[in-house]
XYZ file of C-alpha atoms in Angstrom:
703
model
C 8.056 11.164 -26.352
C 10.295 13.790 -27.856
C 11.176 15.743 -24.714
C 11.696 14.781 -21.115
C 9.090 16.154 -18.703
C 10.315 18.591 -16.028
C 12.245 17.086 -13.140
C 10.385 16.301 -9.936
C 12.384 18.945 -8.073
C 11.337 21.572 -10.614
C 7.701 20.447 -10.430
C 7.760 20.763 -6.613
C 9.405 24.194 -6.780
C 6.824 25.373 -9.309
C 3.972 24.053 -7.170
C 5.232 25.779 -4.020
C 5.793 29.023 -5.935
C 2.248 28.895 -7.278
C 0.914 28.198 -3.789
C 2.811 31.173 -2.391
C 1.345 33.398 -5.088
C -2.187 32.161 -4.414
C -1.852 32.820 -0.693
C -0.460 36.286 -1.406
C -3.395 37.010 -3.706
C -5.786 35.946 -0.950
C -4.025 38.355 1.420
C -4.328 41.227 -1.057
C -8.038 40.578 -1.578
C -8.778 40.120 2.123
C -6.693 43.120 3.221
C -9.745 45.345 3.153
C -12.645 42.954 2.759
C -11.951 40.579 5.649
C -9.353 41.887 8.094
C -8.794 45.611 7.423
C -5.939 47.355 9.219
C -7.136 49.683 11.993
C -5.114 52.596 10.620
C -4.469 52.903 6.903
C -0.926 53.573 5.751
C -0.199 56.636 3.614
C -0.141 55.942 -0.104
C 3.634 56.396 -0.194
C 3.876 53.254 1.981
C 0.850 51.373 0.699
C 2.056 51.408 -2.914
C 5.376 49.616 -2.192
C 3.523 47.100 -0.037
C 1.128 46.258 -2.861
C 3.945 46.155 -5.433
C 5.926 43.831 -3.205
C 2.975 41.502 -2.740
C 2.219 41.545 -6.462
C 5.757 40.347 -7.181
C 4.883 37.051 -5.507
C 1.698 36.799 -7.578
C 3.596 37.511 -10.802
C 6.258 34.946 -9.843
C 3.523 32.354 -9.366
C 1.956 33.240 -12.718
C 5.272 32.832 -14.534
C 6.552 29.731 -12.685
C 4.630 27.012 -14.631
C 6.807 27.775 -17.670
C 10.034 28.681 -15.857
C 13.138 26.560 -15.623
C 14.914 25.715 -12.393
C 17.181 28.755 -12.257
C 14.346 31.081 -13.242
C 12.096 29.669 -10.504
C 14.827 30.380 -7.961
C 15.208 33.924 -9.303
C 11.441 34.511 -9.197
C 11.291 33.429 -5.555
C 14.227 35.672 -4.664
C 12.411 38.622 -6.229
C 9.257 37.711 -4.293
C 11.274 37.654 -1.045
C 12.662 41.108 -1.794
C 9.127 42.245 -2.618
C 7.950 41.083 0.820
C 10.888 42.283 2.906
C 11.545 45.692 1.300
C 8.176 47.309 2.222
C 8.242 45.543 5.607
C 11.631 47.067 6.335
C 10.459 50.468 5.068
C 7.328 50.496 7.262
C 9.160 49.142 10.303
C 11.919 51.732 9.941
C 9.391 54.485 9.357
C 7.418 53.562 12.466
C 10.574 53.300 14.577
C 11.941 56.646 13.406
C 8.634 58.475 13.509
C 8.518 59.010 9.766
C 5.072 57.440 9.652
C 2.071 59.499 10.775
C 1.386 59.236 14.475
C -2.079 57.768 14.002
C -0.592 54.544 12.585
C -0.769 52.594 15.806
C -0.428 49.081 14.464
C 1.865 47.334 11.984
C -0.281 46.184 9.013
C -1.039 42.482 9.334
C -0.273 41.952 5.651
C 3.395 42.648 6.436
C 3.532 40.302 9.410
C 2.802 37.187 7.324
C 6.507 36.317 7.309
C 5.892 32.690 6.296
C 5.566 33.828 2.685
C 9.054 35.342 2.290
C 10.504 32.478 4.327
C 9.016 29.929 1.913
C 10.268 31.921 -1.057
C 13.736 32.043 0.506
C 13.717 28.271 0.966
C 13.048 27.919 -2.765
C 15.445 30.686 -3.786
C 18.413 30.146 -1.471
C 17.804 26.879 0.384
C 17.405 26.127 4.089
C 20.231 28.407 5.227
C 18.809 31.320 3.258
C 15.309 30.721 4.619
C 16.596 30.704 8.211
C 18.407 33.973 7.551
C 15.277 35.540 6.052
C 13.254 34.295 9.046
C 15.644 36.015 11.427
C 15.541 39.243 9.408
C 11.739 39.144 9.124
C 11.188 38.481 12.841
C 13.597 41.254 13.775
C 12.011 43.680 11.351
C 8.488 42.913 12.582
C 9.562 43.443 16.187
C 11.174 46.718 15.173
C 7.867 47.815 13.676
C 6.014 46.734 16.799
C 8.338 48.812 18.960
C 7.886 51.841 16.718
C 4.112 51.694 16.913
C 4.043 50.774 20.576
C 2.402 47.397 20.030
C 2.963 45.181 23.060
C -0.458 43.581 23.436
C -1.349 39.908 23.351
C -2.812 40.145 19.832
C 0.401 41.330 18.193
C 2.490 38.861 20.187
C 0.205 35.954 19.263
C 0.313 37.021 15.626
C 4.130 37.107 15.567
C 4.603 33.866 17.484
C 2.183 31.960 15.253
C 3.800 33.444 12.139
C 7.256 32.375 13.346
C 6.001 28.870 14.163
C 4.399 28.610 10.738
C 7.665 29.698 9.140
C 9.700 27.061 10.981
C 7.226 24.350 9.963
C 7.373 25.480 6.338
C 11.192 25.526 6.302
C 11.259 21.901 7.438
C 8.534 20.779 5.040
C 9.934 22.606 2.007
C 13.407 21.195 2.706
C 11.936 17.684 2.978
C 9.936 18.080 -0.216
C 12.893 19.345 -2.230
C 15.218 16.659 -0.846
C 12.675 13.967 -1.656
C 12.255 15.413 -5.146
C 16.023 15.390 -5.758
C 16.250 11.799 -4.559
C 13.336 10.901 -6.796
C 15.069 12.490 -9.782
C 18.230 10.511 -9.030
C 16.205 7.311 -8.686
C 14.431 8.031 -11.980
C 17.745 8.683 -13.735
C 19.107 5.407 -12.359
C 15.943 3.568 -13.422
C 16.175 5.053 -16.916
C 19.832 4.067 -17.256
C 19.121 0.553 -16.008
C 16.066 0.235 -18.250
C 18.016 1.345 -21.314
C 20.830 -1.079 -20.528
C 18.417 -3.943 -19.880
C 16.415 -3.211 -23.031
C 19.613 -3.151 -25.089
C 20.811 -6.457 -23.646
C 17.424 -8.102 -24.190
C 17.244 -6.757 -27.748
C 20.652 -8.227 -28.557
C 19.604 -11.583 -27.099
C 16.329 -11.428 -29.029
C 18.209 -10.705 -32.260
C 20.499 -13.640 -31.531
C 17.509 -15.931 -30.911
C 15.792 -14.704 -34.050
C 18.910 -15.376 -36.116
C 19.307 -18.791 -34.490
C 15.734 -19.687 -35.385
C 16.187 -18.516 -38.973
C 19.411 -20.491 -39.357
C 17.896 -23.617 -37.852
C 14.481 -23.495 -39.504
C 15.531 -22.386 -42.974
C 19.262 -22.185 -43.684
C 20.468 -25.450 -42.141
C 17.575 -27.352 -43.667
C 18.415 -25.907 -47.099
C 22.133 -26.647 -46.810
C 21.463 -30.191 -45.556
C 19.084 -30.852 -48.450
C 21.616 -29.463 -50.932
C 24.433 -31.559 -49.456
C 22.498 -34.842 -49.366
C 19.517 -34.414 -51.718
C 19.063 -36.013 -55.115
C 19.536 -33.943 -58.309
C 15.794 -34.241 -58.909
C 15.259 -31.951 -55.899
C 17.169 -29.096 -57.551
C 14.026 -26.983 -58.065
C 12.906 -27.500 -54.487
C 16.393 -26.644 -53.228
C 16.430 -23.513 -55.422
C 13.091 -22.364 -53.962
C 14.263 -22.945 -50.390
C 17.563 -21.131 -51.078
C 15.690 -18.162 -52.562
C 13.472 -18.083 -49.466
C 16.557 -18.120 -47.217
C 18.098 -15.271 -49.206
C 14.927 -13.219 -48.851
C 14.596 -13.883 -45.124
C 18.212 -12.886 -44.488
C 17.669 -9.588 -46.301
C 14.428 -9.012 -44.396
C 16.288 -9.293 -41.095
C 17.364 -5.682 -41.535
C 13.716 -4.594 -41.589
C 13.147 -4.804 -37.826
C 9.574 -4.825 -36.484
C 8.220 -1.361 -35.885
C 6.529 0.015 -32.803
C 3.046 -0.122 -34.349
C 1.087 -2.964 -32.707
C 0.222 -5.951 -34.902
C -3.520 -6.738 -34.954
C -4.488 -10.130 -33.593
C -6.157 -10.839 -36.935
C -2.746 -10.717 -38.653
C -1.414 -13.350 -36.265
C -4.469 -15.500 -36.927
C -3.787 -15.372 -40.673
C -0.191 -16.472 -40.165
C -1.342 -19.362 -37.996
C -3.961 -20.325 -40.564
C -1.324 -20.459 -43.313
C 1.006 -22.613 -41.167
C -1.814 -24.990 -40.249
C -2.785 -25.410 -43.903
C 0.864 -26.032 -44.826
C 1.056 -29.162 -42.623
C -2.618 -30.187 -42.719
C -3.412 -29.342 -39.095
C -6.843 -28.601 -37.672
C -7.195 -24.950 -36.697
C -9.388 -24.009 -33.737
C -10.075 -20.270 -33.506
C -12.923 -19.189 -31.195
C -15.457 -16.686 -32.419
C -15.493 -13.146 -31.107
C -11.770 -12.594 -30.624
C -10.927 -9.345 -28.813
C -9.528 -6.361 -30.692
C -6.006 -6.865 -29.461
C -2.769 -5.303 -30.642
C 0.435 -7.269 -30.078
C 4.002 -5.953 -30.153
C 5.539 -6.840 -33.525
C 8.274 -8.988 -31.949
C 5.672 -10.927 -29.926
C 3.535 -11.626 -33.012
C 6.620 -12.733 -34.980
C 7.797 -15.039 -32.181
C 4.363 -16.630 -31.681
C 3.855 -17.233 -35.395
C 7.387 -18.604 -35.898
C 7.322 -20.879 -32.850
C 3.875 -22.244 -33.777
C 5.006 -22.942 -37.341
C 8.110 -24.783 -36.143
C 6.043 -26.832 -33.681
C 3.759 -27.873 -36.543
C 6.717 -28.748 -38.795
C 8.330 -30.800 -35.994
C 5.044 -32.659 -35.574
C 4.806 -33.333 -39.312
C 8.389 -34.635 -39.458
C 8.511 -36.676 -36.239
C 4.996 -37.544 -34.979
C 4.678 -40.455 -37.407
C 2.350 -41.413 -40.221
C -1.317 -40.964 -39.453
C -0.779 -38.540 -36.586
C -3.397 -35.840 -36.294
C -2.340 -32.284 -35.542
C -4.267 -29.442 -33.986
C -3.571 -25.750 -33.395
C -5.818 -23.939 -30.931
C -5.715 -20.255 -30.056
C -7.162 -18.403 -27.101
C -6.846 -14.657 -26.648
C -7.892 -12.087 -24.086
C -7.119 -8.468 -23.447
C -4.154 -9.510 -21.315
C -2.469 -11.943 -23.705
C -2.483 -14.845 -26.172
C -2.172 -18.607 -25.697
C -1.489 -21.072 -28.528
C -1.514 -24.861 -28.130
C -0.041 -27.109 -30.827
C -0.748 -30.784 -30.174
C -0.686 -34.153 -31.922
C -1.469 -37.765 -31.077
C 1.742 -39.159 -32.567
C 4.503 -41.325 -31.160
C 5.926 -38.590 -28.962
C 9.462 -38.380 -27.611
C 11.379 -37.992 -24.371
C 12.481 -34.332 -24.150
C 15.265 -35.272 -21.713
C 16.852 -37.611 -24.250
C 17.101 -35.084 -27.048
C 20.770 -34.559 -27.885
C 22.314 -31.176 -27.094
C 23.194 -30.740 -30.753
C 19.502 -30.894 -31.722
C 18.295 -27.290 -31.684
C 14.731 -27.559 -33.004
C 12.909 -27.267 -29.688
C 15.491 -25.254 -27.752
C 16.110 -22.639 -30.444
C 13.030 -22.451 -32.636
C 10.401 -22.784 -29.918
C 11.708 -22.237 -26.388
C 14.387 -19.769 -27.452
C 12.018 -17.769 -29.630
C 9.496 -17.292 -26.857
C 12.026 -16.573 -24.100
C 13.522 -13.755 -26.170
C 10.389 -11.581 -26.006
C 9.078 -9.775 -22.974
C 6.099 -11.611 -21.551
C 6.811 -14.737 -23.643
C 6.800 -18.312 -22.363
C 6.733 -21.809 -23.829
C 6.391 -25.367 -22.593
C 6.894 -28.659 -24.417
C 5.567 -31.944 -23.067
C 5.579 -35.289 -24.863
C 4.964 -38.946 -24.243
C 3.428 -42.061 -25.726
C 0.108 -40.223 -26.216
C 1.570 -37.445 -28.338
C 3.205 -34.056 -28.027
C 1.837 -30.790 -26.706
C 3.476 -27.385 -27.191
C 2.070 -24.403 -25.295
C 3.061 -20.906 -26.403
C 1.973 -17.943 -24.298
C 2.420 -14.223 -24.355
C 1.169 -11.991 -21.532
C 1.054 -8.251 -21.764
C 3.796 -6.872 -19.513
C 2.740 -4.673 -16.644
C 2.843 -0.946 -17.262
C 6.176 0.704 -16.648
C 6.435 2.480 -13.336
C 8.928 4.226 -11.130
C 8.947 4.686 -7.390
C 6.867 7.576 -6.155
C 8.408 10.529 -4.354
C 8.541 9.914 -0.586
C 8.805 13.228 1.313
C 8.198 11.579 4.692
C 11.486 9.730 4.483
C 13.356 13.066 4.500
C 11.622 14.635 7.483
C 13.737 12.743 10.025
C 14.588 15.034 12.917
C 12.583 17.734 11.153
C 9.438 16.184 12.609
C 10.846 16.639 16.095
C 11.622 20.256 15.238
C 8.062 20.784 13.999
C 6.511 19.117 17.042
C 8.714 21.027 19.491
C 8.125 24.347 17.702
C 4.350 23.986 17.671
C 4.143 22.729 21.260
C 6.528 25.310 22.748
C 5.057 28.306 20.920
C 1.563 27.377 22.030
C 2.783 26.970 25.600
C 4.322 30.442 25.469
C 1.056 31.956 24.256
C -0.887 30.054 26.897
C 1.338 31.474 29.649
C 1.030 34.991 28.194
C -2.761 34.698 28.054
C -2.781 33.327 31.600
C -6.406 32.188 31.906
C -8.152 28.868 32.336
C -9.720 28.899 28.847
C -6.236 29.095 27.318
C -5.117 26.129 29.407
C -8.051 24.108 28.061
C -7.053 25.140 24.540
C -3.415 24.156 25.173
C -4.533 20.782 26.503
C -6.611 20.182 23.354
C -3.628 21.052 21.130
C -1.216 18.787 23.020
C -3.716 15.909 23.062
C -4.154 16.267 19.300
C -0.382 16.228 18.696
C 0.209 13.238 20.970
C -2.687 11.182 19.610
C -1.705 11.907 16.010
C 1.865 10.827 16.805
C 5.073 11.530 14.893
C 7.140 8.400 15.402
C 5.361 6.593 12.605
C 4.843 8.484 9.382
C 1.969 6.507 7.927
C -1.561 7.973 8.220
C -3.023 7.660 11.730
C -5.685 5.048 12.321
C -9.354 6.009 11.955
C -9.724 6.063 15.745
C -6.743 8.389 16.183
C -7.974 10.556 13.331
C -11.385 10.865 14.995
C -9.794 11.991 18.277
C -7.650 14.587 16.466
C -10.726 15.950 14.683
C -12.700 16.024 17.931
C -10.156 18.075 19.882
C -9.375 20.362 16.924
C -13.005 21.158 16.162
C -13.819 21.264 19.871
C -11.283 24.045 20.366
C -13.404 26.287 18.128
C -16.144 26.259 20.803
C -13.878 27.697 23.516
C -14.435 31.370 22.529
C -17.960 30.987 23.912
C -16.425 30.676 27.371
C -14.989 34.224 27.430
C -16.067 37.735 26.516
C -14.467 39.422 24.687
C -12.334 37.034 22.678
C -10.048 38.905 20.282
C -7.288 37.420 18.142
C -4.804 37.330 21.011
C -7.184 35.689 23.465
C -8.232 33.074 20.854
C -4.619 32.119 19.936
C -5.476 28.435 20.505
C -7.655 28.405 17.370
C -4.531 28.777 15.236
C -2.799 26.199 17.444
C -5.618 23.751 16.718
C -5.222 24.577 13.033
C -1.582 23.431 13.300
C -2.876 20.071 14.484
C -5.199 19.826 11.475
C -2.290 20.818 9.219
C -0.248 17.988 10.711
C -3.115 15.599 10.045
C -3.129 16.692 6.396
C 0.603 16.152 5.932
C 0.271 12.719 7.528
C -1.832 11.486 4.623
C -5.316 12.648 5.683
C -5.734 15.873 3.664
C -9.412 15.428 2.853
C -10.226 14.657 6.482
C -8.232 17.689 7.608
C -9.986 19.874 5.042
C -13.371 18.659 6.248
C -12.303 19.390 9.834
C -11.232 22.881 8.795
C -14.614 23.595 7.236
C -16.409 22.259 10.308
C -14.212 24.182 12.751
C -14.664 27.391 10.759
C -18.427 26.896 10.732
C -18.479 26.307 14.493
C -16.218 29.307 15.029
C -18.491 31.432 12.844
C -21.456 30.428 14.970
C -19.529 31.469 18.071
C -18.818 34.856 16.478
C -22.517 35.339 15.891
C -23.247 34.517 19.519
C -20.299 36.504 20.890
C -19.514 39.272 18.360
C -16.180 41.069 18.535
C -14.310 43.556 16.270
C -11.442 41.088 15.749
C -13.756 38.151 15.032
C -12.702 37.905 11.397
C -9.007 37.861 12.309
C -9.770 35.204 14.887
C -11.069 32.871 12.169
C -9.074 33.788 9.059
C -5.571 32.695 10.104
C -6.506 29.263 11.545
C -8.819 28.507 8.625
C -6.160 29.611 6.139
C -3.398 27.649 7.880
C -5.286 24.354 7.942
C -6.843 24.794 4.495
C -3.538 25.630 2.828
C -1.850 22.608 4.449
C -4.652 20.350 3.233
C -4.623 21.783 -0.282
C -0.801 21.646 -0.365
C -0.907 17.975 0.543
C -3.591 17.195 -2.009
C -1.595 19.029 -4.689
C 1.581 17.153 -3.724
C -0.248 13.815 -3.849
C -1.711 14.616 -7.246
C 1.680 15.760 -8.498
C 3.221 12.503 -7.235
C 0.673 10.434 -9.151
C 1.083 12.583 -12.239
C 4.874 12.446 -12.057
C 4.869 8.688 -11.586
C 2.562 8.236 -14.578
C 4.624 10.583 -16.758
C 7.868 8.880 -15.788
C 6.286 5.505 -16.508
C 5.359 6.603 -20.026
C 8.825 8.063 -20.552
C 10.410 4.847 -19.294
C 8.312 2.727 -21.641
C 9.187 5.008 -24.553
C 12.876 4.924 -23.705
C 12.907 1.133 -23.458
C 11.093 0.857 -26.766
C 13.587 3.152 -28.503
C 16.580 1.400 -26.921
C 15.182 -1.994 -27.907
C 14.526 -0.914 -31.497
C 17.934 0.727 -31.883
C 19.883 -2.198 -30.412
C 17.879 -4.825 -32.302
C 18.261 -2.953 -35.577
C 22.041 -2.707 -35.146
C 22.406 -6.343 -34.081
C 20.212 -7.734 -36.858
C 22.047 -5.705 -39.467
C 25.349 -7.038 -38.168
C 24.129 -10.633 -38.190
C 22.542 -10.218 -41.617
C 25.855 -8.967 -43.017
C 27.649 -11.892 -41.400
C 25.278 -14.476 -42.875
C 25.511 -12.770 -46.231
C 29.316 -12.951 -46.122
C 29.368 -16.595 -45.005
C 26.615 -18.229 -47.068
C 25.355 -15.531 -49.456
C 27.318 -16.749 -52.481
C 26.342 -20.391 -51.884
C 22.660 -19.531 -51.480
C 22.761 -17.479 -54.687
C 24.195 -20.487 -56.556
C 21.541 -22.807 -55.138
C 18.748 -20.306 -55.863
C 19.951 -20.046 -59.466
C 19.591 -23.831 -59.864
C 23.332 -24.580 -60.028
C 24.371 -28.199 -60.541
C 24.938 -30.019 -57.242
C 28.486 -31.154 -58.032
C 30.801 -32.566 -55.331
C 32.440 -29.187 -54.682
C 29.101 -27.440 -54.091
C 27.881 -30.310 -51.939
C 31.101 -30.140 -49.927
C 30.660 -26.409 -49.439
C 27.126 -27.009 -48.201
C 28.328 -29.650 -45.712
C 31.092 -27.364 -44.454
C 28.810 -24.322 -44.175
C 26.125 -26.309 -42.390
C 28.689 -27.421 -39.832
C 30.102 -23.932 -39.425
C 26.698 -22.464 -38.715
C 25.973 -25.216 -36.229
C 29.270 -24.394 -34.554
C 28.334 -20.736 -34.283
C 24.957 -21.333 -32.701
C 25.715 -24.378 -30.569
C 29.475 -24.378 -30.159
C 29.449 -21.057 -28.332
C 33.020 -20.139 -27.332
C 34.497 -22.932 -29.455
C 33.493 -21.081 -32.612
C 36.820 -19.288 -32.905
C 39.858 -19.362 -35.107
C 41.781 -21.572 -35.821
C 39.263 -24.188 -34.708
C 36.624 -23.095 -37.229
C 39.033 -23.511 -40.152
C 40.105 -26.936 -38.907
C 36.464 -28.016 -38.614
C 35.689 -26.794 -42.143
C 38.641 -28.758 -43.515
C 37.612 -31.886 -41.584
C 34.068 -31.702 -42.913
C 35.416 -31.498 -46.449
C 37.213 -34.787 -45.668
C 33.855 -36.296 -44.650
C 34.213 -35.938 -40.879
C 31.019 -35.132 -38.968
C 32.178 -32.390 -36.574
C 30.065 -31.200 -33.631
C 31.039 -28.484 -31.143
C 29.206 -28.090 -27.823
C 29.639 -25.411 -25.171
C 28.000 -26.918 -22.091
C 29.230 -24.231 -19.677
C 27.974 -20.938 -21.192
C 27.604 -19.267 -17.787
C 30.982 -20.461 -16.476
C 33.754 -17.917 -16.979
C 36.924 -19.059 -18.713
C 39.832 -16.744 -19.453
C 40.585 -15.947 -23.088
C 44.026 -17.552 -22.774
C 42.382 -20.751 -21.551
C 39.877 -20.730 -24.414
C 42.675 -20.203 -26.933
C 44.563 -23.116 -25.407
C 41.469 -25.342 -25.660
C 40.973 -24.309 -29.307
C 44.593 -25.149 -30.262
C 44.444 -28.460 -28.403
C 41.153 -29.387 -30.048
C 42.450 -28.397 -33.481
C 45.272 -30.893 -33.122
C 42.752 -33.627 -32.344
C 40.578 -32.725 -35.366
C 43.545 -32.716 -37.743
C 44.259 -36.355 -36.852
C 40.717 -37.554 -37.667
C 40.335 -38.949 -41.190
C 36.697 -40.025 -41.078
C 33.770 -40.706 -38.786
C 32.565 -38.318 -36.117
C 34.332 -35.791 -33.899
C 32.687 -34.107 -30.903
C 34.500 -31.257 -29.162
C 32.988 -30.081 -25.924
C 33.580 -27.514 -23.171
C 32.586 -29.454 -20.069
C 30.233 -28.187 -17.353
C 31.856 -26.791 -14.185
C 32.749 -29.289 -11.486
C 34.369 -31.826 -13.807
C 38.035 -32.797 -13.456
C 38.728 -31.453 -16.962
C 37.830 -28.304 -18.885
C 37.154 -29.845 -22.300
C 36.887 -33.180 -24.101
C 37.502 -34.448 -27.638
C 35.628 -37.632 -28.594
C 36.047 -39.595 -31.829
C 34.920 -42.993 -32.976
C 38.192 -44.436 -31.685
C 39.218 -42.498 -28.583
C 38.314 -39.887 -25.993
C 40.779 -37.340 -24.590
C 40.484 -34.614 -21.951
C 41.981 -31.152 -21.609
C 42.804 -30.276 -18.005
C 44.634 -27.037 -18.654
């Protein structure tokens, strides 16, 4: 993936900007068709109103391609577009500049939730609260100028203010959750890159260890101890080692290796040692990561070679493969003499490095070796790792006290309207709203149970029947329909958007039937705001949920790509470094052997010394340091069998302590004229840090 996808915060801001534009467009379309104003404004006022509303639509149209700062600027312009004509009309009505027949503030200008939402995106929570105060004050100024003091205008303004408060809290929670999600993603990416780099370095180390053990050490040992008649065989093995060391710099690519390629490698290895190969028919079309295919093939080959060398004459060998879409399993078995894995010396690296180490170095790799009197069984397995993922955005965790603010705002505003209406139908409506809020609950943020959801739907849809109980029932008298819509909106934000949307459709249908039975001039206004409120909340929630899933999937793909690149980069650098090291240490000797040079005492001595040095590097751990390495090389040239073991790799020792151990151990090696010398860093918990054991004595280093 060449470019990082937009941040979650930017995606949320874009989504909310688009939603604001869509709602504004609905208002423009419905201004005449659904809820026309009772007195049309003069064109000198109507034009700025339409231009202001269109700014929000244009901001929404541009936002999918806008960056973070541009999205904020677009929302600020949309806020100005909403407030400027509102202020102009309100001032004109208050000063008498508007014609006297304009007796009502246009409802399109009283939808203050739109500029408040834009302000939350453009200036943050403080800015949105300031815009809310300005908008409420300006609307009231317009009401005073036109003499509007009826229940309809009051209900409109109270519901608009309540909607604005709810949106401020929700937008703040969404943006905070998005910022936290972006921080969590950044942390996950950093950790993933670091982990991938560390694992790649370990994998490169294991791969080099396996190459040294399987090929280089065997070649050097044969050259040091083999008969002159084996010169051609030694030359071929040395040439193979030289080629494999050079090929280390060609790291596996990201293109998956077909399972058929792995099968061919296994077939060649089985033929090399005379093993029976069991491959089932109808293998799946499976692609393996290159490092997994290399590790499986190399570990299986070494298991077969170990069986050939140690299972005994007449032992039968078998290699069986099973593969599915989720992974590969290889079993190498024989019926030979077997061995006790617990009694294998720590200086023997065949199983630990070439088999177990190979498989543990790849993601999803595993290996098991079991042996006894009935033979040996090696199981190699690779399972496809689970898809990369990151935590989803959790807006609910940022609502906190905001939920209490929402609940109090909705409940109190509906109580105020109920008192202003002052009739028994309104009290029934208020009771339905409060029951819905209480049953839905706010203490726990998970979706309400099916039973609670059913009760919320029942009281919300039931409220739409109440207009049948009064005649007439204008917008002000039917305020509780919008209150019930708030309950459905809460149900949507609590994880039940589809249920809330279905309830909205049902309530609107029931309300429409009531309008037919009890017609009224404000019937459309009675239904439009509650239906719009609940529908927008449901669609908002559905869009947020879809965006969360999309963002999580995108981040997962980005994370996988990043880990793959980090792995490839780190492995390439580490393998190049190790290839150069091997070339410097044994390149000249391998070239001589590959050219068929005479195995004179000097060359044999070099091979003995180099074999020991490489063993020191890959088994001696922290003991493979100067001047101990030079002392070991000199001792091997004298015929001393030197072995270094680091049996406390996870136990921290200071560099000064390690240097002291190396100097102490060097003195012990220099005194050995023949035989065997074993230098060892002891496991933690012993009364000494290191030991030096020869054929004649054993000494300890206590520091």
